[in-house]
Coordinates of C-alpha atoms and ligand atoms in Angstrom, one line a residue:
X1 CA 0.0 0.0 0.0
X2 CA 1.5 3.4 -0.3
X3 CA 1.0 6.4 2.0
X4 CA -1.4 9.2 1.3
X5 CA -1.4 12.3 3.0
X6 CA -4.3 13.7 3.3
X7 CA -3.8 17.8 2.7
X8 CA -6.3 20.9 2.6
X9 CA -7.7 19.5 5.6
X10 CA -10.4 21.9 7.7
X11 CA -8.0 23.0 10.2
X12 CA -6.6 24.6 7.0
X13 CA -9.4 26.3 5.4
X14 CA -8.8 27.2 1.8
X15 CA -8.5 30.7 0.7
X16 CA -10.9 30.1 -1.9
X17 CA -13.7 30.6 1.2
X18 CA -12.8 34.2 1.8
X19 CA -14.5 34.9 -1.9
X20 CA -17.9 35.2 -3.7
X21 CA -17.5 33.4 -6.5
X22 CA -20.7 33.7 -7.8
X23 CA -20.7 37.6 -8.0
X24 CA -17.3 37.3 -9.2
X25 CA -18.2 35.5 -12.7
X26 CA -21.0 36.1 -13.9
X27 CA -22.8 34.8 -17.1
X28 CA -22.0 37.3 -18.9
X29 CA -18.7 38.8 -16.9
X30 CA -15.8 38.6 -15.1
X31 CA -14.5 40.6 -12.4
X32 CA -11.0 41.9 -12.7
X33 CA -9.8 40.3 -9.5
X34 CA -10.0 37.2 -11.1
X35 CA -6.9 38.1 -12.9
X36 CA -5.2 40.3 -10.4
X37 CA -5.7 39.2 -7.0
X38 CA -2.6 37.2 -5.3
X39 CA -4.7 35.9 -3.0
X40 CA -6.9 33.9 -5.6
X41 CA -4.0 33.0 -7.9
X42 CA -2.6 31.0 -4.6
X43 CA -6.2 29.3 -4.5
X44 CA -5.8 28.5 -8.3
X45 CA -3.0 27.1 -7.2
X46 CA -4.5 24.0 -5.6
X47 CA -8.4 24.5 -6.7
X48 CA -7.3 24.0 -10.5
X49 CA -3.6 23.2 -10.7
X50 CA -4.3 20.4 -8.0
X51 CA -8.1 20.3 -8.1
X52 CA -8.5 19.0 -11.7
X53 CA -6.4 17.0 -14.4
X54 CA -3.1 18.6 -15.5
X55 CA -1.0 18.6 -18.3
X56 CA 2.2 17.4 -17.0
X57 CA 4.4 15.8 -20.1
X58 CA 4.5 14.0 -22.9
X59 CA 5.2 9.8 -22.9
X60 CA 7.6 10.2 -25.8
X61 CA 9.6 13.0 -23.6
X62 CA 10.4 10.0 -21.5
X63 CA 10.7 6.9 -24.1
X64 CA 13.6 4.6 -21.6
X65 CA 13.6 3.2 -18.3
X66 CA 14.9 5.9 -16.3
X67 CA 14.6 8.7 -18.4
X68 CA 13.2 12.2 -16.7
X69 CA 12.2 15.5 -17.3
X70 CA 11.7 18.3 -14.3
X71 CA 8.2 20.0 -15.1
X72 CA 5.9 22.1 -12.7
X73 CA 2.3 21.3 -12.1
X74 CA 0.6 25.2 -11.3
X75 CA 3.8 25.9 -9.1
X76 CA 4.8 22.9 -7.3
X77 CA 8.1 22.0 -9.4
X78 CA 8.1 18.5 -10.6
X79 CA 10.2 15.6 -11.9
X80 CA 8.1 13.3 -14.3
X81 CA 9.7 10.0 -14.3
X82 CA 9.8 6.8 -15.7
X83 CA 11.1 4.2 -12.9
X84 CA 12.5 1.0 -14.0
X85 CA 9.6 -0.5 -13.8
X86 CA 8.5 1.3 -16.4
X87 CA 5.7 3.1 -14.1
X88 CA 5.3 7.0 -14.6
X89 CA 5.5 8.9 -11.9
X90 CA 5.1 13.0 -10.6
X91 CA 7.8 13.2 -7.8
X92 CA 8.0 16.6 -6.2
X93 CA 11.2 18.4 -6.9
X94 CA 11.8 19.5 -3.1
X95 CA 14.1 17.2 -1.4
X96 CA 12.2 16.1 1.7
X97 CA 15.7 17.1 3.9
X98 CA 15.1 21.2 4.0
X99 CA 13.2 21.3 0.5
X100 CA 16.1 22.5 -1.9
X101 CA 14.9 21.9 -5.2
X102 CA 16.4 18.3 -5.8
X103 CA 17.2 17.6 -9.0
X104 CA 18.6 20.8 -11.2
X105 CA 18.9 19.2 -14.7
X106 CA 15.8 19.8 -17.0
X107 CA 16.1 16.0 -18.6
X108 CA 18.1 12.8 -18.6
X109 CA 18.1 9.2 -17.6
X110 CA 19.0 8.3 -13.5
X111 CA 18.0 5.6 -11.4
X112 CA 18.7 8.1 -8.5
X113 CA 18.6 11.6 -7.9
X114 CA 21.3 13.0 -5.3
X115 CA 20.6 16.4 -3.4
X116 CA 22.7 18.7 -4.2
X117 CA 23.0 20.4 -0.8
X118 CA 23.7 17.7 1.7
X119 CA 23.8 14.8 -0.3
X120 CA 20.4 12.7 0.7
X121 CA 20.3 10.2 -2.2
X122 CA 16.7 9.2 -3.5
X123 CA 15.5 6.2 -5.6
X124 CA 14.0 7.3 -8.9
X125 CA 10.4 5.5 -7.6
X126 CA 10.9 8.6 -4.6
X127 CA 12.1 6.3 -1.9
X128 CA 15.4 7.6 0.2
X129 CA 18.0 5.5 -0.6
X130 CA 20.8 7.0 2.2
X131 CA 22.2 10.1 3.6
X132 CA 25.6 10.7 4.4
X133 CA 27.3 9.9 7.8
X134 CA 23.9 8.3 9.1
X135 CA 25.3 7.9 12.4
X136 CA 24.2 11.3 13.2
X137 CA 20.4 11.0 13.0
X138 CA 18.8 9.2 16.0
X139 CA 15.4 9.2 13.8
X140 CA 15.0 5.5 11.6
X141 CA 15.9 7.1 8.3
X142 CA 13.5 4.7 6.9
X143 CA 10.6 6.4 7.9
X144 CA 8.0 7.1 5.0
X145 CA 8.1 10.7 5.7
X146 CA 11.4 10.9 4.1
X147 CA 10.8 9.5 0.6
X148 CA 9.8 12.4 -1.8
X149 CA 6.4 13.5 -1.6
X150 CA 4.6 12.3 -5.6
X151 CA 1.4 13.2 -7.6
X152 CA -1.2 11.1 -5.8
X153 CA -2.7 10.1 -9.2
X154 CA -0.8 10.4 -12.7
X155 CA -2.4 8.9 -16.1
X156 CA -2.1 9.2 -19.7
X157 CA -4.5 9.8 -22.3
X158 CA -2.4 8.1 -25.8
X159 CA 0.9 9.5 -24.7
X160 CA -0.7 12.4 -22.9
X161 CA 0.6 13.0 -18.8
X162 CA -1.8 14.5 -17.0
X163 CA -1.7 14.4 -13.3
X164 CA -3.9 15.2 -9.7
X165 CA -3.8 15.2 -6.3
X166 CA -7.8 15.1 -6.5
X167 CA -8.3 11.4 -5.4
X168 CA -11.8 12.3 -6.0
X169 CA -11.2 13.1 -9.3
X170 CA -12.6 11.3 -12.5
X171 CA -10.6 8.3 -14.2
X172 CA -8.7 10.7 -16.8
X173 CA -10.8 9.5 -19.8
X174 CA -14.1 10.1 -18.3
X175 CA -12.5 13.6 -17.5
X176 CA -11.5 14.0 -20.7
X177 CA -15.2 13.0 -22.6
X178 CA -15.9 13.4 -26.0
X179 CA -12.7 15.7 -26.5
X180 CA -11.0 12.3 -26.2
X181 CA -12.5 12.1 -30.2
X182 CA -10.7 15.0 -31.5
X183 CA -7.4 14.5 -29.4
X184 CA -7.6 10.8 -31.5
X185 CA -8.2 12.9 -34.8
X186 CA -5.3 14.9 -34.3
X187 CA -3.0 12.1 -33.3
X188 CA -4.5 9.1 -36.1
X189 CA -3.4 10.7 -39.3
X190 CA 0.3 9.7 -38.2
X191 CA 1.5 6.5 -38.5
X192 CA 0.9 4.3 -35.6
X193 CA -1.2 7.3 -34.2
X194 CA 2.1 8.7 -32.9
X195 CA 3.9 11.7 -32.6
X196 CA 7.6 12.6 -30.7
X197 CA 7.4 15.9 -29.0
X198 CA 10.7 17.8 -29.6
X199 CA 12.3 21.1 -28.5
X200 CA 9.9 24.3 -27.5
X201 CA 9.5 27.6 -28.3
X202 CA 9.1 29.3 -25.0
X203 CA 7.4 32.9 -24.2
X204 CA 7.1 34.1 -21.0
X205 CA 4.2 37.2 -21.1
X206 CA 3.4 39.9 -17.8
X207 CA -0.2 38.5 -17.6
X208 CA -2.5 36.4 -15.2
X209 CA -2.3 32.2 -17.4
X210 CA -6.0 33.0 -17.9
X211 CA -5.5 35.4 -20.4
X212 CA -3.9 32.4 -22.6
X213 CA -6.5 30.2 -21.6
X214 CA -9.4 32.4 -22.7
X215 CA -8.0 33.2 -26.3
X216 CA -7.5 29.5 -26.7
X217 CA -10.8 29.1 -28.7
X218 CA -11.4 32.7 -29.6
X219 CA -12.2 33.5 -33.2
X220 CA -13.4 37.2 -32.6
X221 CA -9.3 38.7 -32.4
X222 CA -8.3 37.7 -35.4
X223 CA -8.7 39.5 -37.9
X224 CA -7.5 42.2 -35.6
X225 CA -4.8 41.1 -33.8
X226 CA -2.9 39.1 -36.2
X227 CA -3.9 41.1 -39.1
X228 CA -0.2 41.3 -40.6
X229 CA 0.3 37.7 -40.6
X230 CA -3.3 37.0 -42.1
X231 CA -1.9 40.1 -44.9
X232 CA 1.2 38.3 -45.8
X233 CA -1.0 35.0 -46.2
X234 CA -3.8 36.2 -48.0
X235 CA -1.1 37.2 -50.5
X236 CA -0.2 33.3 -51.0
X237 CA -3.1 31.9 -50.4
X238 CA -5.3 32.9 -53.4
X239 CA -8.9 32.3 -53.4
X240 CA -8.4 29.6 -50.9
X241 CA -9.9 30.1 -47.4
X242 CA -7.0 28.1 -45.4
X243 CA -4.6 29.4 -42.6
X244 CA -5.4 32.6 -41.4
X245 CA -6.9 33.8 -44.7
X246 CA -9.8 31.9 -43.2
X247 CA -10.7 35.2 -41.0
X248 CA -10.6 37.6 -44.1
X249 CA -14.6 37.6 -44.3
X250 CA -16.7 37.9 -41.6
X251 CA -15.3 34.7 -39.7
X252 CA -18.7 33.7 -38.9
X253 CA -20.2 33.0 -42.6
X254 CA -16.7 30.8 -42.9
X255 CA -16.9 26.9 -42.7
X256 CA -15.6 26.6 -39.2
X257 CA -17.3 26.7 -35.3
X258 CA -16.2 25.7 -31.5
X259 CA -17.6 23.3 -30.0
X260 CA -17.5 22.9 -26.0
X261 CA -17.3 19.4 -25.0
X262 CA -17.1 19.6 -20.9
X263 CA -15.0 20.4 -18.0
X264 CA -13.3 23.0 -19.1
X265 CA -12.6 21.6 -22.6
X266 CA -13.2 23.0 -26.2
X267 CA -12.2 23.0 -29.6
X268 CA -12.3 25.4 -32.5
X269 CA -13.0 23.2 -36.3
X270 CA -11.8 24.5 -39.5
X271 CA -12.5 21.2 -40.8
X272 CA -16.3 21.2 -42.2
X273 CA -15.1 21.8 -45.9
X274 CA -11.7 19.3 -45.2
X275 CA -11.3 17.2 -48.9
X276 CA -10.9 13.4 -47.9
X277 CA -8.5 13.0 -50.5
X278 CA -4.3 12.6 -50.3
X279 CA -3.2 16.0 -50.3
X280 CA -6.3 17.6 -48.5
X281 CA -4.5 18.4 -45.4
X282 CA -2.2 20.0 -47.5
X283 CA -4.1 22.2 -49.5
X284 CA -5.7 23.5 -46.3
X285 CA -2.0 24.3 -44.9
X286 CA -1.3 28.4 -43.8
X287 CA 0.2 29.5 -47.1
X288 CA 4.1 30.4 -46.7
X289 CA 6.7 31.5 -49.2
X290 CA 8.7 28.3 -50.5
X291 CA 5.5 25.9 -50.3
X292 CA 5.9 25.2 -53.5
X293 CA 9.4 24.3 -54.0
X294 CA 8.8 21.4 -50.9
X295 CA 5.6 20.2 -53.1
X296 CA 7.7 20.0 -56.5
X297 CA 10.4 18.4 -54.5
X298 CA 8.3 16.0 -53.1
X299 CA 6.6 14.8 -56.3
X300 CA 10.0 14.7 -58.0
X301 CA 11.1 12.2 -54.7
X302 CA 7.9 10.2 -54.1
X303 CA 5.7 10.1 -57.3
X304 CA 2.5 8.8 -56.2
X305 CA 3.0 8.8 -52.7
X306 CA 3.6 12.9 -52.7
X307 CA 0.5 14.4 -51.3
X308 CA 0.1 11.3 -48.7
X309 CA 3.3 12.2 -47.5
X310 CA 2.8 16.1 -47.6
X311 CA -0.1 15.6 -45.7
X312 CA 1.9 14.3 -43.0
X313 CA 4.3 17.6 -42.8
X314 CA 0.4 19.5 -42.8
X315 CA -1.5 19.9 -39.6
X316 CA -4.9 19.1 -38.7
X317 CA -7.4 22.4 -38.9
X318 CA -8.5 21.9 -35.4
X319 CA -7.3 23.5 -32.3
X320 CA -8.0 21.0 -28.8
X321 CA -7.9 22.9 -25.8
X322 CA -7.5 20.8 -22.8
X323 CA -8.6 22.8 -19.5
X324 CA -6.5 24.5 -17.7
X325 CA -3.1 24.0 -19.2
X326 CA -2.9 22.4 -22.4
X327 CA -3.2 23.3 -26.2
X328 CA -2.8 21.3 -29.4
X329 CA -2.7 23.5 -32.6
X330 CA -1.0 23.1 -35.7
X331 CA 1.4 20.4 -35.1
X332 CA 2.4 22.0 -31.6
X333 CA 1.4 20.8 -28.2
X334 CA 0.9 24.2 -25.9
X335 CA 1.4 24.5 -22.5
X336 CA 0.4 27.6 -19.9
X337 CA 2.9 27.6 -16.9
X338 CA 1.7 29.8 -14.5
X339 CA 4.5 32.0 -12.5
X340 CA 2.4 34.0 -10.4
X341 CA -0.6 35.9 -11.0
X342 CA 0.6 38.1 -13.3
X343 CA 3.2 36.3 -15.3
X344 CA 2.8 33.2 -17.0
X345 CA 5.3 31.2 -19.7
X346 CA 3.5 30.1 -22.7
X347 CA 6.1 27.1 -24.2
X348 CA 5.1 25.3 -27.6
X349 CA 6.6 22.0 -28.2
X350 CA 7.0 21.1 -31.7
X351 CA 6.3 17.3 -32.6
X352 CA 7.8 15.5 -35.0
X353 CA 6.1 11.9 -36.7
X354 CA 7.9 8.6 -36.5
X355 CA 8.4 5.6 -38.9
X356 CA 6.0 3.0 -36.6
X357 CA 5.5 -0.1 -39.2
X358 CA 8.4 1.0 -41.2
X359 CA 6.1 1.9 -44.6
X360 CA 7.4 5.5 -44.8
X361 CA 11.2 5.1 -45.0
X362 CA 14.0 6.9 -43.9
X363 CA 14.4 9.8 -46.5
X364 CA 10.0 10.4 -46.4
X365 CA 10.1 10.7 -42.7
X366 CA 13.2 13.0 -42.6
X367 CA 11.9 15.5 -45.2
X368 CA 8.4 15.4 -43.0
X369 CA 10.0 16.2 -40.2
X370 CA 11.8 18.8 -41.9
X371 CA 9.0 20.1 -43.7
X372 CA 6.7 20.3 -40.5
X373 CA 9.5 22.9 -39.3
X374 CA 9.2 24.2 -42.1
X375 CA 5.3 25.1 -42.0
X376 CA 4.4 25.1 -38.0
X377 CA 7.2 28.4 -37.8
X378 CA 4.5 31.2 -38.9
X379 CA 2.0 30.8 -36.0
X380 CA 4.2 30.9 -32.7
X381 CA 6.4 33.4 -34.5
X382 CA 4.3 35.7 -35.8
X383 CA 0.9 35.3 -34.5
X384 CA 1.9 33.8 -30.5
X385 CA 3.9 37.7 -30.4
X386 CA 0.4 39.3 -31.5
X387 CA -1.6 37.5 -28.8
X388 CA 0.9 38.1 -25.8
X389 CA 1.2 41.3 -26.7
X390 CA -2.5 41.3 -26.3
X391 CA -2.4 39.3 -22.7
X392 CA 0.1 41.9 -21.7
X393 CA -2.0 45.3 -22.4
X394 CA -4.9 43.6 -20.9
X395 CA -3.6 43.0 -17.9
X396 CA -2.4 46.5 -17.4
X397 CA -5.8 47.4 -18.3
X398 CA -7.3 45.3 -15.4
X399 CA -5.2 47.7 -13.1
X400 CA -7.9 50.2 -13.5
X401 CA -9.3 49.4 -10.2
X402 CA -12.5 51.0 -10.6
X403 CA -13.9 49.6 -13.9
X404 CA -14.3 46.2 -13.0
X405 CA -15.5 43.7 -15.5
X406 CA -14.3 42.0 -18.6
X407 CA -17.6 40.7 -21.1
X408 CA -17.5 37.3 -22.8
X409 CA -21.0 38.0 -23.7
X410 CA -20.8 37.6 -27.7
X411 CA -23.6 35.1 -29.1
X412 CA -25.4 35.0 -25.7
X413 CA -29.1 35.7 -25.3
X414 CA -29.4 35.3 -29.6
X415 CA -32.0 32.4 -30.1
X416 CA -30.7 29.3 -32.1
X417 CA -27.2 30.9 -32.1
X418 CA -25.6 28.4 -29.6
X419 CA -26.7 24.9 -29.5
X420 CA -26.4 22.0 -27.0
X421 CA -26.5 18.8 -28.6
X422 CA -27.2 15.4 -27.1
X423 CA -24.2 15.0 -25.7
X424 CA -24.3 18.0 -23.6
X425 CA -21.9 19.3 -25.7
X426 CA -22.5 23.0 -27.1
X427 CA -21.5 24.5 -30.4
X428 CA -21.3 28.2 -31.3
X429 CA -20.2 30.2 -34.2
X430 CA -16.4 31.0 -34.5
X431 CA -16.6 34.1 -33.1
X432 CA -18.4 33.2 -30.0
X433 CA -17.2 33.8 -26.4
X434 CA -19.3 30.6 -25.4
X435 CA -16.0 28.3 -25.0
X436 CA -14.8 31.6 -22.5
X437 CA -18.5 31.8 -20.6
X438 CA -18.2 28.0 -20.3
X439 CA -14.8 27.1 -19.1
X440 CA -15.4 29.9 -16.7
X441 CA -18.2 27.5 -15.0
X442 CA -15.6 24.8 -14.9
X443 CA -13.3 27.1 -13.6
X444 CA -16.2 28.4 -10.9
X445 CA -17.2 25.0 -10.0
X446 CA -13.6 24.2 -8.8
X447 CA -12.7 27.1 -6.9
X448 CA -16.1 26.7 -4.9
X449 CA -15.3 23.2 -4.0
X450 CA -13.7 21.7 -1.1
X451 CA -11.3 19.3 -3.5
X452 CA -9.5 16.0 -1.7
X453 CA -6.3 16.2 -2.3
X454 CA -3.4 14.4 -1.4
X455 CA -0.3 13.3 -1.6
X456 CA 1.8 10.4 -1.5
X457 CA 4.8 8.6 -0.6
X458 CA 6.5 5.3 -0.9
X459 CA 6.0 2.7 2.5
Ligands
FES1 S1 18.3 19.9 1.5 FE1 18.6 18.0 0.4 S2 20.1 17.0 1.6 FE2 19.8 18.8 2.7
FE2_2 FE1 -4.5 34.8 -31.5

């Protein structure tokens, strides 16, 4: 049996009790404290980044027996682990001696980790494997206590780490729901349905991690925001609505809508008017100078097989957002970090596809991979800038103290606008703020409960 200890218990009563959340978000509003008030970013801190499912790390981050990677989950810094058992773990990152941060390498493959201030030694499963000069410790060094705290709970969704110390909380799939569909979208039109995530691109903006969050599924800024990138790729893109030349009409007359599919969880489609066809994926691709030169180069290399294997280097027209943390646009897997409440890193790990049942060969996969550089560099270069700038203004905007409220009130109260379908899930057009006004009840019904959290130890 391993340990749990029990935390947030009543003699500690949560922060979270001091507030009102109910006049705090509203339908149709937000109050600016939401975003600006220390005091509820430390309850975010265990409510939601504790409270619910979070993106932790990717399986393929840690392929070997023994490999690790040092993540946080909200702020609680993290080592994700694969023991040599194979099982994956979320250790804390605080040796259990005086709490120095215990291992200071962002990756790499150990079977034990060895503080670097007085030399306690720990088993990659968490247990403490020695101290120095034990002689001086009258305590059995073999109590519990001393193995590294871990996440409580820690599953994966198809290669997906998520992790909780809810031990109320849902199996992760039932979590998940219906999103679980597009997630397998996204990830089937690889081979073996798998993808390797590789080195980020990592921003780091002066705003509350909502901000990110609530632009995840929001089709009203773009035409605005990013209106030099969608410029430069109307020029390529022709009469074709693809990329961002999607948003050059009114968005909402386009073939595209979000859907909301539960706790938390939503996803914007650009897919509706999708050719099944080799080569469909690719024609929908952001237009970018030197397209064609990879296209002629690829029929010269492949013949036949061409557009198949372009359509690989393409990215699905869908972007997943995963509540609170997660993102998966383009070919990039998104993460929010917060850093307190006014700062937050935004990192996007680019993915690369892998050779599963051999059928691709070598020299295909290398060009894909080189290729889905090639095309995933537009958005998190010249459209992530435009969005953080955004994050940034707003929250100096929500220093105003006496103007209170930010609206998400777009499509509400406009009969047959939004529409909940059988599966409780709820579909809007593009430029809706419904994904915003419902993620904000996900968000509400976790900071008004009492969660049951907890963490473990090895016996
Ligand atoms: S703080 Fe880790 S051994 Fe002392
Ligand atoms: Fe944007």
């Amino acid at each position: 049996m391993t340990a749990l200890e029990k935390i947030g218990s009543p003699t500690r009563p949560s922060g979270a009790a001091l507030y009102d959340w109910d006049y705090l978000v509203q339908e149709d509003r937000a109050h600016r404290l939401i975003y600006t008030d220390p005091a509820i970013f430390e309850a975010e801190m265990t409510h939601i980044f504790g409270g619910t499912w979070t993106y932790l790390a990717h399986e393929s981050e840690i392929p070997h027996a023994n490999d690790f990677i040092t993540r946080r989950m909200g702020l609680r810094p993290l080592i994700i682990v694969r023991d040599a058992d194979g099982q994956i773990r979320g250790l804390y990152n605080r040796c259990t001696h005086r709490g120095t941060t215990l291992c200071r390498w962002e990756k790499g493959n150990t079977k034990s980790f060895q503080c670097p201030y007085h030399g306690w030694n720990f088993l990659n499963t968490g247990k403490l494997r020695g101290v120095p000069w034990p002689e001086g410790y009258a305590a059995d060094m073999r109590d519990p206590k001393y193995n590294l705290a871990q996440v409580p709970r820690v599953e994966s969704y198809r290669g997906f780490i998520f992790g909780t110390l809810n031990i109320d909380a849902l199996p992760l799939r039932e979590h998940l729901g219906t999103i679980t569909a597009i997630i397998d979208e996204w990830l089937d039109r690889n081979p073996g349905g798998k993808v390797v995530v590789c080195e980020a691109n990592r921003f780091r903006y002066k705003g509350n991690w909502k901000l990110a969050y609530d632009n995840s599924c929001d089709g009203y800024h773009v035409a605005y925001s990013h209106r030099s990138l969608l410029e430069t790729e109307n020029r390529f893109a022709g009469e074709n609505a693809k990329g961002m030349a999607y948003y050059r009409n009114s968005p909402d007359t386009q073939p595209m809508y979000m859907r909301y599919t539960g706790h938390g969880n939503h996803f914007k489609d650009k897919r509706p008017n999708l050719e099944k066809r080799p080569g469909g994926l690719w024609a929908m691709e952001s237009p970018h100078p030197g397209m064609e030169h990879y296209e002629a180069e690829f029929i010269k290399r492949y013949g036949d097989r061409a557009f198949a294997l372009l359509d690989l280097a393409g990215s699905e027209p869908v972007n997943i957002n995963i509540f609170p943390n997660l993102s998966l646009l383009g070919n990039h897997i998104q993460v929010f970090e917060p850093i307190s409440v006014e700062e937050t890193n935004a990192i996007w790990y680019g993915t690369m596809i892998v050779d599963e049942d051999g059928k691709l060969g070598d020299d295909a996969v290398t060009d894909i991979n080189a290729l889905r550089m090639r095309t995933q560099e537009g958005f998190p270069n010249f459209g992530e800038v435009d969005d953080i700038a955004n994050f940034e203004q707003i929250q100096r905007g929500l220093m105003a103290i006496e103007d209170e409220w930010v609206y998400m009130h777009r499509g509400l109260g406009i009969p047959g606008r939004v529409k909940t379908h059988a599966d409780g899930s709820i579909t809007a057009p593009a430029t809706d703020e419904a994904f915003m006004r419902e993620h904000f009840k996900e968000w509400k019904r976790l900071m008004q409960a009492r969660p049951n959290l907890a963490i473990r130890r090895e016996p």
